[in-house]
Amino acid sequence: MTAEQRQPKLTHLAKNPDWWRGAVIYQIYPRSYQDSNGDGIGDLLGIVGRLPYIASLGVDAIWISPFFTSPMKDFGYDVSDYFDVDPMFGSLADFDAVIETAHTLGIKVMIDLVLSHTSDEHPWFKVSRASRDNPRADWYVWADAKDDGTPPNNWLSIFGGSAWQWDPARMQYYLHNFLTSQPDLNFHNEDVQEALLGVARFWLERGVDGFRLDTINFYTHDAELRNNPALKPEERQSKTAPSVNPYTWQNHLYDKSRPENLVFLRRLREVMKHYNAAAVGEVGDDQRGLEILGEYTKGDDLMQMCYAFELLSGSTPSAGYVAETLQAVEDVAPDGWACWAYSNHDVVRHISRWDLSPAAARGFATLLMCLKGSACIYQGEELGLPEAEIAFDDLQDPYGIEFWPEFKGRDGCRTPMVWEHDRALGAFTNGAKSWLPVPQEHLALAVDRANADPGALIHHYRRAIGFRQSHPALKKGGIEDLRAYGQVLSFRRVHADEEIYFAINLGETPVTLTPPAGEWLEIGAELNAAHPRHEGQIHLAHWQPTILLKKRDD
């Protein structure tokens, strides 16, 4: 590729630096969204063709999972060239078309930056591993073996086994928090930070509106390489790794979430502010996830948003659990900003994970759009796609292959999007085969059939997103009077002169509640909201909300 072809092509910048606050972000896993050339793998031009559909949902932005040049051992999360598009997905010109088309439709574009590690095929690593005294020798985390030849400490990989890999060329170990082919960059090296800030500038100049920052709390490690302490069995949690992985047996104090990370995040925010760009960071930590969210979004010189895994894992959230989680965010991040999601490309789809009925799916969609924070929805979530069952012989995910059958990996949530119910492979591709199978049961939920069915979940998502967009209190307001009583969750959202009371029955049994005192307007009829009747009582069916509006004079 020539320098001229790499030249950034700035197209459009957001004029409102606060555009991200309360935004609804639609995540695209590009391998599985739309194939435009028949090779069975989704690509950037496929996304371009489907952007009008995304616009029809009413979202503010898209987040595109990695499309950079990569050997694809972890499907793009192992980058070998930060400044180019993998030919599998198209070209830089195709990406420019994504930017231009999205901006024409009023959609911001966020891209997934993987900064904590690269592929072992990245030129930086090839130079670094060649010797101990070359210009990039210290760009990755290298360490000598112990006297007995074992790794320098007890750190574990989230993909299983030791986080250290022996390299015979340097006669040292290198750190990899994920696959052995994903060596970790050394953020204690100033040159590494400068190089990564240059990556951010390149894409900002190209017109992106922000970043989803993969594994944001993994950037910096403990320079002394101290051992992580063990957790007692009763303290082990499995929000970020499957319970069969002993990674969950450690308290990860030293291999990630280090305080030095804030220095780099401030430098990154300084770069971003000149473009009115925003970032949402992925916080992967079982013990301190919300606390780190608060640290990383505090003030106006760090990240705008972060998300933890509180609603991305576990069993169906109860009213008490949601209230406790929301209150914890208020406690640790009073001036920070969360970004909530139920599903993404790394977890079992929430329709299956929580075993939701159609009514429950609608109720949780309504709740998501009424929470304080921004919101991510994952492709196919709006259709109610369940987790796909993938045969072992069809698995692509190395994570699933490693821990099968106790943990089946992430392929079940990554199967291709289904567009037309009566077309081969759901019209995802016009080729003979898709990179992952298209489940037969997904075809009945395809976009064309959903659009034609007034009762389909997609219409509820459109209504819920539109409802959020029409109420500043839901997009930008604070949250007050968080309560959980039995299976009912309630709170108030307040912004300027708008106050909204929200309550929802998160259970299977109908309940009756008394609305708050005062003069309230009944809103949310399009979301099947129940309203006061019979001596002022509100009767909520299972998974039904009530939404009331009060205009504030102060």
XYZ file of C-alpha atoms in Angstrom, residues 42-260:
219
model
C -18.954 -10.466 6.237
C -17.131 -7.343 5.121
C -17.155 -3.547 5.165
C -19.126 -3.108 1.948
C -21.700 -5.475 3.400
C -22.024 -3.086 6.344
C -22.423 -0.145 3.950
C -25.358 -1.867 2.306
C -27.077 -2.523 5.632
C -26.598 0.917 7.197
C -30.116 2.055 6.196
C -31.479 -0.853 8.219
C -29.400 0.211 11.217
C -30.621 3.778 10.800
C -34.198 2.479 10.869
C -33.615 1.308 14.445
C -32.988 4.881 15.578
C -29.547 4.303 17.081
C -26.942 7.030 17.501
C -23.790 5.123 16.613
C -22.299 1.854 15.464
C -19.370 0.040 17.013
C -17.507 -2.165 14.555
C -15.430 -5.008 15.975
C -11.844 -5.211 14.611
C -11.285 -5.235 10.857
C -7.538 -4.511 10.867
C -4.953 -6.685 9.146
C -4.651 -9.861 11.193
C -3.738 -13.554 10.977
C -7.201 -14.072 12.536
C -6.108 -16.483 15.247
C -8.489 -14.545 17.513
C -10.620 -13.191 14.656
C -9.158 -9.699 14.434
C -8.325 -9.173 18.094
C -4.752 -10.097 17.113
C -3.656 -7.105 15.015
C -0.660 -7.270 12.696
C -1.173 -3.807 11.117
C -3.104 -1.065 12.892
C -3.145 1.166 9.826
C -4.857 -1.028 7.269
C -7.936 -3.134 6.641
C -7.568 -6.894 6.368
C -8.299 -7.926 2.757
C -10.923 -10.292 4.155
C -12.983 -7.217 5.072
C -12.086 -4.991 2.117
C -9.927 -1.893 1.901
C -9.407 1.523 3.424
C -11.579 2.900 0.625
C -14.355 0.563 1.773
C -13.952 1.850 5.313
C -14.191 5.410 4.013
C -17.492 4.382 2.430
C -18.707 3.156 5.820
C -17.841 6.524 7.378
C -19.420 8.571 4.594
C -22.612 6.524 4.424
C -23.055 6.367 8.190
C -22.534 10.095 8.598
C -24.992 10.806 5.788
C -27.544 8.774 7.742
C -26.734 10.617 10.979
C -24.911 7.666 12.555
C -21.600 8.045 14.383
C -18.901 5.420 13.831
C -16.887 3.871 16.663
C -14.210 1.274 15.992
C -12.754 -1.399 18.237
C -9.147 -0.584 19.179
C -7.101 -3.458 20.593
C -4.195 -1.714 22.283
C -3.180 -4.071 25.076
C -1.549 -6.592 22.731
C -0.753 -7.288 19.089
C -0.400 -10.373 16.972
C 2.933 -12.162 17.145
C 3.070 -11.451 13.396
C 3.113 -7.682 13.961
C 6.401 -6.147 12.735
C 6.925 -4.616 16.166
C 7.012 -8.037 17.792
C 9.171 -9.578 15.089
C 11.802 -6.950 15.791
C 11.345 -7.164 19.570
C 11.879 -10.916 19.754
C 14.984 -10.813 17.514
C 17.333 -9.669 20.277
C 17.538 -8.001 23.674
C 19.216 -4.841 22.412
C 17.312 -3.764 19.300
C 15.262 -0.515 19.149
C 12.031 -2.350 20.022
C 13.483 -4.862 22.460
C 11.455 -3.369 25.305
C 8.203 -2.814 23.399
C 6.711 -6.028 24.819
C 6.745 -7.525 28.313
C 9.812 -9.760 28.490
C 11.160 -11.439 31.613
C 13.827 -13.943 32.556
C 12.907 -17.399 33.773
C 13.277 -18.364 37.389
C 16.371 -20.367 38.278
C 14.455 -23.589 37.669
C 13.350 -22.447 34.209
C 9.722 -21.826 35.132
C 7.850 -18.578 34.327
C 8.690 -15.440 36.303
C 5.436 -15.476 38.284
C 2.027 -17.117 38.632
C 0.041 -14.971 36.190
C -2.507 -16.878 34.130
C -3.934 -16.369 30.653
C -7.631 -15.688 30.356
C -7.606 -18.275 27.542
C -6.090 -20.928 29.821
C -2.672 -21.867 31.151
C 0.246 -19.655 32.047
C 0.300 -16.066 30.811
C 3.973 -16.537 29.916
C 5.369 -18.096 26.736
C 9.004 -19.126 26.338
C 10.826 -17.636 23.364
C 14.005 -19.530 22.424
C 15.424 -16.673 20.339
C 15.640 -14.293 23.302
C 15.837 -17.038 25.938
C 13.130 -15.190 27.837
C 9.418 -15.389 28.512
C 6.944 -12.911 27.057
C 3.587 -12.010 28.589
C 0.315 -12.862 26.863
C -2.906 -12.308 28.769
C -4.792 -14.041 25.979
C -3.499 -16.424 23.271
C 0.222 -17.170 23.037
C 0.014 -15.474 19.619
C -1.122 -12.234 21.321
C 1.944 -10.804 23.107
C 1.265 -7.906 25.468
C 2.691 -4.488 24.736
C 4.805 -2.794 27.405
C 2.989 0.406 28.385
C 5.864 1.337 30.694
C 7.761 2.214 27.500
C 7.085 5.798 26.369
C 7.671 4.903 22.730
C 4.927 2.272 22.885
C 2.463 4.820 24.208
C 3.402 7.283 21.473
C 2.966 4.631 18.788
C -0.496 3.715 20.051
C -1.575 7.345 20.307
C -0.499 7.587 16.674
C -2.874 4.721 15.861
C -5.732 6.640 17.463
C -4.849 9.817 15.546
C -4.782 7.941 12.240
C -8.363 6.706 12.585
C -9.634 9.957 14.059
C -8.220 11.788 11.065
C -9.989 9.252 8.881
C -13.291 10.359 10.383
C -14.184 7.958 13.185
C -16.194 9.427 16.033
C -14.782 7.279 18.784
C -13.486 3.961 20.027
C -14.533 0.891 21.881
C -11.365 0.068 23.815
C -10.852 -3.659 24.167
C -9.659 -4.897 27.584
C -8.951 -1.342 28.720
C -7.761 -2.378 32.182
C -5.169 -4.823 30.799
C -2.892 -2.149 29.342
C -0.422 -1.790 32.196
C 1.162 -4.535 34.276
C 3.044 -4.443 37.551
C 6.643 -3.565 36.706
C 7.892 -5.697 39.613
C 6.019 -8.774 38.295
C 4.626 -9.634 41.709
C 2.520 -12.786 42.086
C -1.243 -12.467 42.181
C -2.729 -13.632 45.483
C -5.078 -16.599 45.540
C -8.806 -16.255 46.116
C -10.714 -18.455 48.501
C -13.154 -20.765 46.689
C -16.130 -18.778 47.979
C -14.612 -15.546 46.577
C -14.196 -16.817 43.036
C -16.450 -15.247 40.415
C -16.741 -16.026 36.713
C -18.010 -12.878 35.026
C -15.010 -12.479 32.718
C -13.866 -16.085 32.275
C -15.650 -19.443 32.409
C -15.722 -21.080 35.820
C -13.754 -24.065 34.479
C -10.760 -21.776 33.902
C -8.499 -21.417 36.985
C -7.989 -17.798 35.920
C -10.927 -17.132 38.234
C -8.934 -18.499 41.196
C -6.669 -15.440 41.429
C -7.157 -11.894 42.607
C -5.683 -10.092 39.599
C -3.963 -7.249 41.418
C -0.737 -7.192 39.441
C -1.319 -8.427 35.893
C -3.942 -5.742 35.116
C -5.872 -2.741 36.471
C -2.722 -0.964 37.589
C -2.936 2.708 38.666
C -0.292 3.664 36.071
